[in-house]
Amino acid sequence: MRATASTAVRLGMRCVLVANGTPPEPLRANALLDALLGAELHYVSSREERAPTMQKLAARLRDSGCVPYEVPLGASMPLGAAAFALAVGELLTQLPRGVVPNAILHASSSGGTQSGLTAGCALHRLPTRVIGISADDAASSIETGVRGIVSGLGTMIGVDGDTLARGVHVTVDDSFVGEGYGVPTTASREAQRVAAHTEALFVDHTYTAKALAALIAYVRDGQFRAADTIVFWHTGGQVGLFT
């Protein structure tokens, strides 16, 4: 949501955000930054209430003469996923010539990141496995969402979306969630220390530390070979360290 609020500020637009939970007192981390950016914050009790509340607020804005643009949770829609599909092409230009990743591993939740990376690899005809590490939901739920977004993305760019969605392999691992969304695990704490001590890289317990914990576990289990090229796709979250 911070990215949405930041973009709205740069474009001179009003930003209305819907978050689940209770407002932190005092404001901290992302909630503090959203407030500093001037976003109008609305809190609901559960994640499931976000979308209907957003729709009601958008309808209210339309009634008042505004023209709102609704951005779903995580910008997880075909247009949002298209950015990650394009990012796959950018990744290829950054890798040494001829090097193709065996796998891309990242944190997955609402499915936008994984949809774009999966579609991008398919459109570039890469054999790369895209592995999403769930931050909260069951693997089957995320997989269904990813295929739906991939289908919409295909239609948006002028290819058969259903064929594209059927042709991709969607891998989601929900075994690193632990006790729940945003709750640290022993493995995520270790991953956080390893990343900071060896690479000066910061990962958060909601998303990226659990994804990195999965990567560490896969290496230890021998699921990746020493000669493999594995990309850990860091999706941010450093501000979450200050909650």
Coordinates of N, CA and C in Angstrom, one line a residue:
M1 N 0.8 -1.2 0.0 CA 0.0 0.0 0.0 C 0.9 1.3 0.0
R2 N 2.0 1.2 0.6 CA 2.9 2.3 0.6 C 3.3 2.8 -0.8
A3 N 3.5 1.8 -1.6 CA 3.9 2.1 -3.0 C 2.7 2.9 -3.7
T4 N 1.5 2.4 -3.4 CA 0.3 3.1 -4.0 C 0.2 4.5 -3.5
A5 N 0.4 4.7 -2.2 CA 0.3 6.0 -1.6 C 1.5 6.9 -2.1
S6 N 2.7 6.4 -2.3 CA 3.8 7.1 -2.8 C 3.5 7.6 -4.2
T7 N 3.0 6.7 -5.0 CA 2.7 7.0 -6.4 C 1.7 8.1 -6.5
A8 N 0.6 8.0 -5.7 CA -0.4 9.0 -5.7 C 0.1 10.3 -5.4
V9 N 1.0 10.4 -4.4 CA 1.6 11.7 -4.0 C 2.4 12.3 -5.2
R10 N 3.2 11.5 -5.9 CA 3.9 12.0 -7.0 C 3.1 12.4 -8.2
L11 N 1.9 11.8 -8.3 CA 1.0 12.2 -9.4 C -0.1 13.2 -9.0
G12 N 0.0 13.7 -7.7 CA -1.0 14.7 -7.3 C -2.4 14.1 -7.1
M13 N -2.5 12.8 -6.8 CA -3.8 12.2 -6.7 C -4.1 11.9 -5.2
R14 N -5.4 11.8 -4.9 CA -5.8 11.5 -3.6 C -5.7 9.9 -3.4
C15 N -5.3 9.5 -2.3 CA -5.2 8.0 -2.0 C -6.0 7.6 -0.8
V16 N -6.8 6.6 -1.1 CA -7.7 6.0 0.0 C -7.2 4.5 0.2
L17 N -6.8 4.2 1.3 CA -6.3 2.8 1.6 C -7.2 2.0 2.5
V18 N -7.4 0.8 2.3 CA -8.2 -0.1 3.1 C -7.2 -1.2 3.7
A19 N -7.1 -1.3 5.0 CA -6.2 -2.3 5.6 C -7.0 -3.1 6.6
N20 N -6.6 -4.4 6.8 CA -7.3 -5.1 7.9 C -6.5 -5.1 9.2
G21 N -7.2 -5.2 10.3 CA -6.5 -5.1 11.6 C -7.0 -3.8 12.3
T22 N -6.2 -3.5 13.3 CA -6.6 -2.3 14.1 C -5.4 -1.3 13.9
P23 N -5.8 0.0 13.9 CA -4.7 1.0 13.7 C -3.7 0.9 14.8
P24 N -2.4 0.9 14.5 CA -1.4 0.8 15.6 C -1.3 2.1 16.3
E25 N -1.1 2.0 17.6 CA -0.9 3.2 18.4 C 0.4 3.1 19.2
P26 N 1.4 4.0 19.0 CA 1.4 5.0 18.0 C 1.6 4.4 16.6
L27 N 1.4 5.2 15.6 CA 1.6 4.8 14.2 C 3.1 4.4 14.0
R28 N 3.3 3.3 13.3 CA 4.7 2.8 13.1 C 4.7 2.1 11.8
A29 N 6.0 1.9 11.3 CA 6.2 1.1 10.1 C 5.4 1.6 8.9
N30 N 4.8 0.7 8.2 CA 4.0 1.2 7.0 C 2.9 2.1 7.3
A31 N 2.2 1.9 8.4 CA 1.1 2.7 8.8 C 1.5 4.2 9.0
L32 N 2.7 4.3 9.6 CA 3.3 5.6 9.8 C 3.6 6.3 8.4
L33 N 4.2 5.6 7.5 CA 4.6 6.1 6.2 C 3.3 6.5 5.4
D34 N 2.3 5.6 5.5 CA 1.1 5.9 4.8 C 0.4 7.2 5.3
A35 N 0.5 7.4 6.6 CA -0.1 8.6 7.2 C 0.7 9.9 6.7
L36 N 2.1 9.7 6.8 CA 2.9 10.8 6.4 C 2.7 11.2 4.9
L37 N 2.4 10.2 4.1 CA 2.1 10.5 2.7 C 0.7 11.1 2.4
G38 N 0.0 11.2 3.5 CA -1.3 11.9 3.4 C -2.5 10.9 2.9
A39 N -2.3 9.6 3.0 CA -3.3 8.7 2.6 C -4.5 8.7 3.6
E40 N -5.7 8.5 3.1 CA -6.8 8.3 3.9 C -7.0 6.8 4.3
L41 N -6.8 6.5 5.5 CA -6.8 5.1 6.0 C -8.1 4.6 6.5
H42 N -8.5 3.4 6.1 CA -9.7 2.8 6.6 C -9.4 1.3 7.0
Y43 N -9.7 1.0 8.2 CA -9.4 -0.4 8.7 C -10.6 -1.2 8.8
V44 N -10.5 -2.5 8.4 CA -11.6 -3.5 8.6 C -11.0 -4.7 9.4
S45 N -11.9 -5.5 9.8 CA -11.5 -6.5 10.8 C -10.8 -7.7 10.1
S46 N -11.1 -8.0 8.9 CA -10.5 -9.2 8.2 C -10.0 -8.9 6.8
R47 N -9.1 -9.7 6.3 CA -8.7 -9.5 4.9 C -9.8 -9.7 3.9
E48 N -10.8 -10.6 4.2 CA -11.9 -10.8 3.3 C -12.8 -9.6 3.1
E49 N -12.7 -8.6 4.1 CA -13.6 -7.4 4.0 C -12.9 -6.3 3.2
R50 N -11.7 -6.5 2.8 CA -11.0 -5.4 2.1 C -11.7 -5.1 0.8
A51 N -11.9 -6.1 0.0 CA -12.4 -5.8 -1.4 C -13.8 -5.2 -1.4
P52 N -14.8 -5.8 -0.6 CA -16.1 -5.1 -0.6 C -16.1 -3.7 0.0
T53 N -15.2 -3.5 1.0 CA -15.1 -2.1 1.6 C -14.5 -1.2 0.6
M54 N -13.5 -1.6 -0.2 CA -12.9 -0.8 -1.2 C -14.0 -0.4 -2.3
Q55 N -14.8 -1.4 -2.6 CA -15.8 -1.1 -3.7 C -16.9 -0.1 -3.2
K56 N -17.2 -0.2 -1.9 CA -18.2 0.7 -1.3 C -17.6 2.1 -1.3
L57 N -16.3 2.2 -0.9 CA -15.7 3.5 -0.8 C -15.6 4.1 -2.3
A58 N -15.3 3.3 -3.2 CA -15.1 3.8 -4.6 C -16.5 4.2 -5.1
A59 N -17.6 3.5 -4.8 CA -18.9 3.9 -5.2 C -19.3 5.3 -4.6
R60 N -18.9 5.5 -3.3 CA -19.2 6.7 -2.6 C -18.4 7.9 -3.3
L61 N -17.2 7.6 -3.7 CA -16.4 8.6 -4.4 C -17.0 9.0 -5.7
R62 N -17.5 8.0 -6.4 CA -18.1 8.2 -7.7 C -19.4 9.1 -7.5
D63 N -20.1 8.8 -6.5 CA -21.3 9.6 -6.2 C -21.0 11.0 -6.0
S64 N -19.8 11.3 -5.4 CA -19.4 12.7 -5.1 C -18.8 13.4 -6.3
G65 N -18.7 12.7 -7.4 CA -18.1 13.3 -8.6 C -16.7 12.9 -8.9
C66 N -16.1 12.1 -8.1 CA -14.7 11.7 -8.3 C -14.6 10.5 -9.3
V67 N -13.4 10.3 -9.8 CA -13.2 9.1 -10.7 C -12.2 8.2 -10.1
P68 N -12.6 7.3 -9.2 CA -11.6 6.5 -8.6 C -11.1 5.3 -9.4
Y69 N -9.8 4.9 -9.2 CA -9.3 3.7 -9.8 C -9.0 2.7 -8.7
E70 N -9.6 1.5 -8.8 CA -9.5 0.5 -7.7 C -8.3 -0.4 -7.9
V71 N -7.4 -0.4 -7.0 CA -6.2 -1.3 -7.0 C -6.4 -2.4 -6.0
P72 N -6.6 -3.7 -6.4 CA -6.8 -4.7 -5.5 C -5.7 -5.0 -4.6
L73 N -5.9 -5.9 -3.6 CA -4.8 -6.3 -2.7 C -3.6 -6.7 -3.4
G74 N -2.5 -6.1 -3.1 CA -1.2 -6.4 -3.7 C -1.1 -6.1 -5.2
A75 N -2.0 -5.2 -5.7 CA -2.1 -4.9 -7.1 C -2.1 -6.2 -7.9
S76 N -2.7 -7.2 -7.4 CA -2.7 -8.6 -8.0 C -3.8 -8.7 -9.0
M77 N -3.5 -8.1 -10.2 CA -4.4 -8.1 -11.3 C -3.6 -8.2 -12.6
P78 N -4.1 -8.4 -13.7 CA -3.3 -8.6 -14.9 C -2.4 -7.4 -15.2
L79 N -2.8 -6.2 -15.0 CA -2.0 -5.0 -15.2 C -0.8 -5.0 -14.3
G80 N -1.1 -5.3 -13.0 CA 0.0 -5.3 -12.0 C 1.0 -6.4 -12.3
A81 N 0.5 -7.6 -12.7 CA 1.3 -8.7 -13.0 C 2.2 -8.5 -14.3
A82 N 1.7 -7.6 -15.2 CA 2.4 -7.3 -16.4 C 3.8 -6.7 -16.1
A83 N 3.9 -5.9 -15.0 CA 5.1 -5.3 -14.7 C 6.2 -6.4 -14.3
F84 N 5.7 -7.4 -13.6 CA 6.7 -8.5 -13.3 C 7.0 -9.4 -14.5
A85 N 6.1 -9.5 -15.4 CA 6.4 -10.2 -16.7 C 7.5 -9.5 -17.4
L86 N 7.4 -8.1 -17.5 CA 8.4 -7.3 -18.1 C 9.8 -7.4 -17.3
A87 N 9.7 -7.5 -16.0 CA 10.9 -7.6 -15.2 C 11.7 -8.9 -15.5
V88 N 11.0 -9.9 -15.9 CA 11.8 -11.1 -16.3 C 12.7 -10.8 -17.5
G89 N 12.2 -10.0 -18.4 CA 13.1 -9.6 -19.5 C 14.3 -8.8 -19.0
E90 N 14.0 -7.9 -18.0 CA 15.1 -7.1 -17.4 C 16.1 -7.9 -16.7
L91 N 15.6 -9.0 -16.0 CA 16.5 -9.9 -15.3 C 17.4 -10.6 -16.3
L92 N 16.9 -11.0 -17.5 CA 17.8 -11.6 -18.4 C 18.9 -10.7 -18.9
T93 N 18.7 -9.4 -19.0 CA 19.7 -8.5 -19.4 C 20.8 -8.3 -18.4
Q94 N 20.4 -8.6 -17.1 CA 21.3 -8.4 -16.0 C 22.2 -9.6 -15.7
L95 N 21.7 -10.7 -16.2 CA 22.5 -12.0 -16.0 C 23.6 -12.1 -17.1
P96 N 24.7 -12.8 -16.7 CA 25.7 -13.0 -17.8 C 25.1 -13.7 -19.0
R97 N 25.7 -13.3 -20.2 CA 25.2 -13.8 -21.4 C 25.1 -15.4 -21.4
G98 N 23.9 -15.8 -21.8 CA 23.7 -17.3 -21.9 C 23.3 -18.0 -20.6
V99 N 23.3 -17.2 -19.5 CA 22.8 -17.8 -18.2 C 21.3 -17.7 -18.1
V100 N 20.7 -18.8 -17.8 CA 19.2 -18.9 -17.6 C 19.0 -19.5 -16.2
P101 N 18.2 -18.8 -15.4 CA 18.0 -19.3 -14.0 C 17.3 -20.7 -14.1
N102 N 17.7 -21.6 -13.2 CA 17.0 -22.8 -13.1 C 15.7 -22.6 -12.3
A103 N 15.7 -21.6 -11.4 CA 14.6 -21.3 -10.6 C 14.6 -19.9 -10.1
I104 N 13.4 -19.4 -9.9 CA 13.2 -18.1 -9.2 C 12.3 -18.4 -8.0
L105 N 12.8 -18.0 -6.9 CA 12.1 -18.2 -5.6 C 11.7 -16.9 -5.0
H106 N 10.5 -16.8 -4.5 CA 10.0 -15.5 -4.0 C 8.9 -15.7 -3.0
A107 N 8.5 -14.7 -2.2 CA 7.4 -14.7 -1.4 C 6.1 -14.6 -2.2
S108 N 5.0 -15.3 -1.9 CA 3.8 -15.3 -2.6 C 2.6 -15.2 -1.6
S109 N 1.6 -14.3 -2.0 CA 0.5 -14.2 -1.1 C -0.8 -14.0 -2.0
S110 N -1.0 -12.7 -2.5 CA -2.1 -12.5 -3.3 C -2.0 -12.9 -4.8
G111 N -0.8 -13.3 -5.1 CA -0.5 -13.9 -6.4 C 0.0 -13.1 -7.6
G112 N 0.0 -11.7 -7.4 CA 0.4 -10.9 -8.5 C 1.8 -11.1 -8.9
T113 N 2.8 -11.1 -7.9 CA 4.2 -11.3 -8.3 C 4.4 -12.6 -9.0
Q114 N 3.8 -13.7 -8.4 CA 4.0 -15.0 -9.0 C 3.4 -15.1 -10.4
S115 N 2.2 -14.5 -10.6 CA 1.6 -14.5 -11.9 C 2.5 -13.9 -13.0
G116 N 3.0 -12.7 -12.6 CA 3.8 -12.0 -13.6 C 5.1 -12.7 -13.9
L117 N 5.8 -13.2 -12.9 CA 7.1 -14.0 -13.1 C 6.8 -15.3 -13.9
T118 N 5.7 -15.9 -13.6 CA 5.4 -17.2 -14.3 C 5.1 -16.9 -15.7
A119 N 4.2 -15.9 -16.0 CA 3.9 -15.5 -17.4 C 5.1 -15.0 -18.1
G120 N 6.0 -14.3 -17.4 CA 7.2 -13.7 -18.1 C 8.1 -14.8 -18.5
C121 N 8.3 -15.8 -17.7 CA 9.1 -17.0 -18.0 C 8.5 -17.7 -19.2
A122 N 7.2 -17.9 -19.2 CA 6.6 -18.6 -20.3 C 6.7 -17.8 -21.6
L123 N 6.5 -16.5 -21.5 CA 6.5 -15.7 -22.8 C 7.9 -15.6 -23.3
H124 N 8.9 -15.7 -22.4 CA 10.3 -15.7 -22.9 C 10.8 -17.1 -23.2
R125 N 9.9 -18.1 -23.1 CA 10.2 -19.5 -23.3 C 11.4 -20.0 -22.5
L126 N 11.4 -19.6 -21.2 CA 12.4 -20.1 -20.3 C 12.0 -21.4 -19.6
P127 N 12.9 -22.3 -19.3 CA 12.5 -23.5 -18.5 C 12.6 -23.2 -17.0
T128 N 12.7 -22.0 -16.6 CA 12.9 -21.6 -15.2 C 11.6 -22.0 -14.4
R129 N 11.9 -22.6 -13.3 CA 10.8 -22.8 -12.3 C 10.6 -21.6 -11.4
V130 N 9.3 -21.2 -11.3 CA 9.0 -20.1 -10.4 C 8.3 -20.7 -9.2
I131 N 9.0 -20.5 -8.0 CA 8.5 -21.1 -6.8 C 8.0 -20.0 -5.8
G132 N 6.8 -20.0 -5.5 CA 6.2 -19.1 -4.6 C 6.1 -19.7 -3.2
I133 N 6.6 -19.0 -2.2 CA 6.6 -19.4 -0.8 C 5.5 -18.6 -0.1
S134 N 4.4 -19.3 0.2 CA 3.3 -18.6 0.8 C 3.6 -17.9 2.1
A135 N 3.0 -16.7 2.2 CA 3.1 -16.0 3.5 C 1.9 -16.2 4.4
D136 N 0.9 -16.8 3.8 CA -0.4 -16.9 4.6 C -1.3 -18.0 4.1
D137 N -1.8 -17.9 2.8 CA -2.8 -18.8 2.4 C -2.3 -20.2 1.9
A138 N -3.3 -21.1 1.8 CA -3.0 -22.5 1.3 C -2.5 -22.4 -0.1
A139 N -1.6 -23.4 -0.4 CA -1.0 -23.4 -1.7 C -2.1 -23.5 -2.8
S140 N -3.1 -24.3 -2.6 CA -4.1 -24.5 -3.6 C -4.9 -23.2 -3.9
S141 N -5.1 -22.4 -2.9 CA -5.8 -21.1 -3.1 C -4.9 -20.1 -3.9
I142 N -3.6 -20.1 -3.6 CA -2.7 -19.2 -4.3 C -2.6 -19.6 -5.8
E143 N -2.4 -20.9 -6.0 CA -2.3 -21.5 -7.3 C -3.5 -21.1 -8.2
T144 N -4.7 -21.2 -7.6 CA -5.9 -20.9 -8.4 C -5.9 -19.4 -8.8
G145 N -5.5 -18.6 -7.8 CA -5.4 -17.1 -8.1 C -4.4 -16.8 -9.1
V146 N -3.3 -17.4 -9.1 CA -2.2 -17.2 -10.0 C -2.7 -17.5 -11.4
R147 N -3.3 -18.7 -11.6 CA -3.7 -19.1 -13.0 C -4.8 -18.1 -13.5
G148 N -5.7 -17.6 -12.6 CA -6.7 -16.6 -13.0 C -6.0 -15.3 -13.5
I149 N -5.0 -14.8 -12.8 CA -4.3 -13.6 -13.2 C -3.5 -13.8 -14.5
V150 N -2.9 -15.0 -14.6 CA -2.1 -15.3 -15.8 C -3.0 -15.3 -17.0
S151 N -4.2 -15.9 -16.9 CA -5.2 -15.9 -18.0 C -5.6 -14.5 -18.4
G152 N -5.9 -13.6 -17.4 CA -6.2 -12.2 -17.7 C -5.1 -11.5 -18.3
L153 N -3.9 -11.8 -17.9 CA -2.7 -11.1 -18.5 C -2.5 -11.5 -19.9
G154 N -2.7 -12.8 -20.2 CA -2.6 -13.2 -21.6 C -3.6 -12.5 -22.5
T155 N -4.8 -12.4 -22.0 CA -5.9 -11.7 -22.8 C -5.5 -10.3 -23.0
M156 N -4.9 -9.6 -22.0 CA -4.6 -8.2 -22.1 C -3.5 -7.9 -23.1
I157 N -2.6 -8.9 -23.3 CA -1.5 -8.7 -24.2 C -1.8 -9.3 -25.6
G158 N -3.0 -9.8 -25.8 CA -3.4 -10.3 -27.1 C -3.1 -11.7 -27.4
V159 N -2.9 -12.6 -26.4 CA -2.7 -14.0 -26.6 C -3.9 -14.7 -25.9
D160 N -4.0 -16.0 -26.2 CA -5.1 -16.8 -25.6 C -4.8 -17.0 -24.1
G161 N -5.5 -16.3 -23.3 CA -5.2 -16.3 -21.9 C -5.4 -17.7 -21.2
D162 N -6.5 -18.4 -21.6 CA -6.7 -19.7 -21.0 C -5.6 -20.7 -21.4
T163 N -5.2 -20.6 -22.7 CA -4.1 -21.5 -23.1 C -2.8 -21.2 -22.4
L164 N -2.5 -19.9 -22.2 CA -1.3 -19.5 -21.4 C -1.4 -20.0 -20.0
A165 N -2.5 -19.9 -19.4 CA -2.7 -20.3 -18.0 C -2.6 -21.8 -17.8
R166 N -3.1 -22.5 -18.8 CA -3.0 -24.0 -18.7 C -1.6 -24.5 -19.0
G167 N -0.8 -23.7 -19.7 CA 0.5 -24.2 -20.1 C 1.6 -23.9 -19.1
V168 N 1.3 -23.1 -18.1 CA 2.3 -22.8 -17.1 C 2.3 -23.7 -15.9
H169 N 3.4 -23.9 -15.3 CA 3.5 -24.8 -14.1 C 3.5 -23.8 -12.9
V170 N 2.6 -23.9 -12.0 CA 2.5 -23.1 -10.8 C 2.9 -23.9 -9.6
T171 N 4.0 -23.4 -8.9 CA 4.4 -24.1 -7.7 C 4.3 -23.2 -6.5
V172 N 3.6 -23.6 -5.5 CA 3.5 -22.8 -4.3 C 3.8 -23.7 -3.1
D173 N 4.6 -23.3 -2.2 CA 5.0 -24.1 -1.0 C 4.4 -23.3 0.2
D174 N 3.5 -23.9 0.9 CA 2.9 -23.3 2.1 C 3.4 -23.8 3.4
S175 N 4.5 -24.5 3.4 CA 5.0 -25.2 4.6 C 5.9 -24.3 5.4
F176 N 6.1 -23.1 5.0 CA 6.9 -22.2 5.8 C 6.2 -21.0 6.5
V177 N 4.8 -21.1 6.5 CA 4.0 -20.1 7.1 C 4.2 -20.0 8.6
G178 N 4.3 -21.2 9.2 CA 4.5 -21.2 10.6 C 3.1 -21.0 11.3
E179 N 3.1 -20.2 12.3 CA 1.9 -19.9 13.1 C 0.9 -18.9 12.4
G180 N 1.4 -18.3 11.4 CA 0.5 -17.4 10.7 C 1.2 -16.2 10.0
Y181 N 0.4 -15.4 9.3 CA 0.9 -14.3 8.6 C 1.6 -13.3 9.5
G182 N 2.9 -13.0 9.2 CA 3.7 -12.0 9.9 C 4.2 -12.5 11.2
V183 N 4.0 -13.8 11.6 CA 4.5 -14.4 12.8 C 5.9 -15.0 12.5
P184 N 6.9 -14.6 13.2 CA 8.3 -15.1 12.9 C 8.3 -16.6 13.2
T185 N 9.2 -17.3 12.5 CA 9.5 -18.7 12.8 C 11.0 -18.9 13.1
T186 N 11.4 -20.0 13.7 CA 12.8 -20.2 13.9 C 13.6 -20.1 12.6
A187 N 13.0 -20.7 11.5 CA 13.7 -20.7 10.2 C 13.8 -19.3 9.7
S188 N 12.7 -18.4 9.8 CA 12.8 -17.1 9.3 C 13.7 -16.2 10.1
R189 N 13.9 -16.5 11.4 CA 14.8 -15.7 12.2 C 16.3 -16.0 11.7
E190 N 16.5 -17.3 11.5 CA 17.8 -17.7 11.0 C 18.1 -17.1 9.6
A191 N 17.1 -17.1 8.7 CA 17.3 -16.6 7.4 C 17.6 -15.1 7.5
Q192 N 16.9 -14.4 8.4 CA 17.1 -13.0 8.6 C 18.5 -12.7 9.0
R193 N 19.1 -13.5 9.9 CA 20.4 -13.3 10.4 C 21.4 -13.6 9.3
V194 N 21.2 -14.7 8.6 CA 22.2 -15.1 7.5 C 22.2 -14.0 6.5
A195 N 21.1 -13.5 6.0 CA 21.1 -12.4 5.0 C 21.8 -11.2 5.4
A196 N 21.5 -10.8 6.7 CA 22.2 -9.5 7.2 C 23.7 -9.7 7.4
H197 N 24.1 -10.9 7.9 CA 25.5 -11.1 8.3 C 26.4 -11.4 7.1
T198 N 25.8 -11.9 6.0 CA 26.6 -12.3 4.8 C 26.4 -11.4 3.6
E199 N 25.3 -10.7 3.5 CA 25.0 -9.9 2.3 C 24.6 -8.5 2.6
A200 N 24.5 -8.1 3.9 CA 23.9 -6.8 4.3 C 22.5 -6.7 3.7
L201 N 21.8 -7.7 3.6 CA 20.4 -7.8 3.0 C 19.4 -7.9 4.1
F202 N 18.4 -7.1 4.1 CA 17.4 -7.2 5.1 C 16.1 -7.8 4.6
V203 N 15.6 -8.8 5.4 CA 14.3 -9.5 5.0 C 13.4 -9.4 6.2
D204 N 12.1 -9.4 5.9 CA 11.1 -9.3 7.0 C 10.4 -10.6 7.2
H205 N 9.8 -10.8 8.4 CA 9.2 -12.0 8.8 C 7.9 -12.3 8.2
T206 N 7.2 -11.2 7.6 CA 6.0 -11.4 7.0 C 6.1 -12.1 5.6
Y207 N 7.1 -11.7 4.8 CA 7.3 -12.2 3.5 C 8.7 -12.8 3.2
T208 N 9.6 -11.9 3.1 CA 10.9 -12.3 2.5 C 11.7 -13.2 3.4
A209 N 11.7 -13.1 4.7 CA 12.5 -14.0 5.5 C 12.0 -15.4 5.4
K210 N 10.7 -15.6 5.3 CA 10.1 -17.0 5.2 C 10.5 -17.5 3.8
A211 N 10.5 -16.7 2.8 CA 10.9 -17.2 1.4 C 12.4 -17.6 1.4
L212 N 13.2 -16.7 2.1 CA 14.6 -17.1 2.1 C 14.9 -18.3 3.0
A213 N 14.0 -18.5 4.0 CA 14.1 -19.7 4.9 C 13.9 -20.9 4.0
A214 N 12.9 -20.8 3.1 CA 12.6 -21.9 2.2 C 13.8 -22.2 1.3
L215 N 14.4 -21.2 0.7 CA 15.6 -21.4 -0.1 C 16.7 -22.1 0.6
I216 N 17.0 -21.6 1.8 CA 18.0 -22.2 2.6 C 17.7 -23.7 2.9
A217 N 16.4 -24.0 3.2 CA 16.0 -25.4 3.4 C 16.2 -26.2 2.1
Y218 N 15.8 -25.7 1.0 CA 15.9 -26.4 -0.3 C 17.4 -26.8 -0.6
V219 N 18.3 -25.8 -0.3 CA 19.7 -26.1 -0.5 C 20.2 -27.2 0.4
R220 N 19.8 -27.1 1.7 CA 20.3 -28.1 2.6 C 19.7 -29.5 2.3
D221 N 18.5 -29.5 1.7 CA 17.9 -30.8 1.3 C 18.4 -31.3 0.0
G222 N 19.2 -30.6 -0.7 CA 19.8 -31.0 -1.9 C 18.8 -30.9 -3.1
Q223 N 17.8 -30.0 -3.0 CA 16.8 -29.8 -4.0 C 17.5 -29.0 -5.2
F224 N 18.5 -28.2 -4.8 CA 19.2 -27.4 -5.8 C 20.7 -28.0 -5.9
R225 N 21.2 -28.0 -7.1 CA 22.6 -28.5 -7.2 C 23.5 -27.3 -7.2
A226 N 24.8 -27.5 -6.9 CA 25.8 -26.4 -6.8 C 25.9 -25.7 -8.1
A227 N 25.7 -26.3 -9.2 CA 25.8 -25.7 -10.5 C 24.6 -24.9 -10.9
D228 N 23.5 -25.0 -10.2 CA 22.2 -24.3 -10.6 C 22.4 -22.8 -10.4
T229 N 21.6 -22.1 -11.2 CA 21.5 -20.7 -11.0 C 20.1 -20.4 -10.4
I230 N 20.1 -19.9 -9.2 CA 18.9 -19.7 -8.4 C 18.8 -18.2 -8.2
V231 N 17.6 -17.6 -8.5 CA 17.4 -16.2 -8.2 C 16.4 -16.1 -7.1
F232 N 16.9 -15.4 -6.0 CA 16.0 -15.1 -4.9 C 15.4 -13.7 -5.2
W233 N 14.1 -13.6 -5.5 CA 13.5 -12.3 -5.8 C 13.0 -11.6 -4.6
H234 N 13.7 -10.6 -4.2 CA 13.4 -9.8 -3.0 C 12.3 -8.9 -3.2
T235 N 11.2 -9.1 -2.6 CA 10.0 -8.2 -2.8 C 9.8 -7.1 -1.8
G236 N 10.8 -6.8 -1.1 CA 10.8 -5.7 -0.1 C 10.3 -6.1 1.3
G237 N 9.8 -5.1 2.0 CA 9.3 -5.4 3.3 C 10.2 -5.0 4.5
Q238 N 11.2 -4.3 4.1 CA 12.2 -3.9 5.2 C 11.5 -3.0 6.3
V239 N 10.5 -2.2 5.8 CA 9.9 -1.3 6.8 C 9.2 -2.2 7.9
G240 N 8.8 -3.4 7.5 CA 8.1 -4.3 8.5 C 9.0 -4.6 9.7
L241 N 10.3 -4.4 9.5 CA 11.2 -4.7 10.6 C 11.0 -3.8 11.8
F242 N 10.3 -2.7 11.6 CA 10.2 -1.7 12.6 C 8.8 -1.7 13.2
T243 N 8.1 -2.8 13.1 CA 6.8 -2.9 13.7 C 6.9 -3.3 15.2

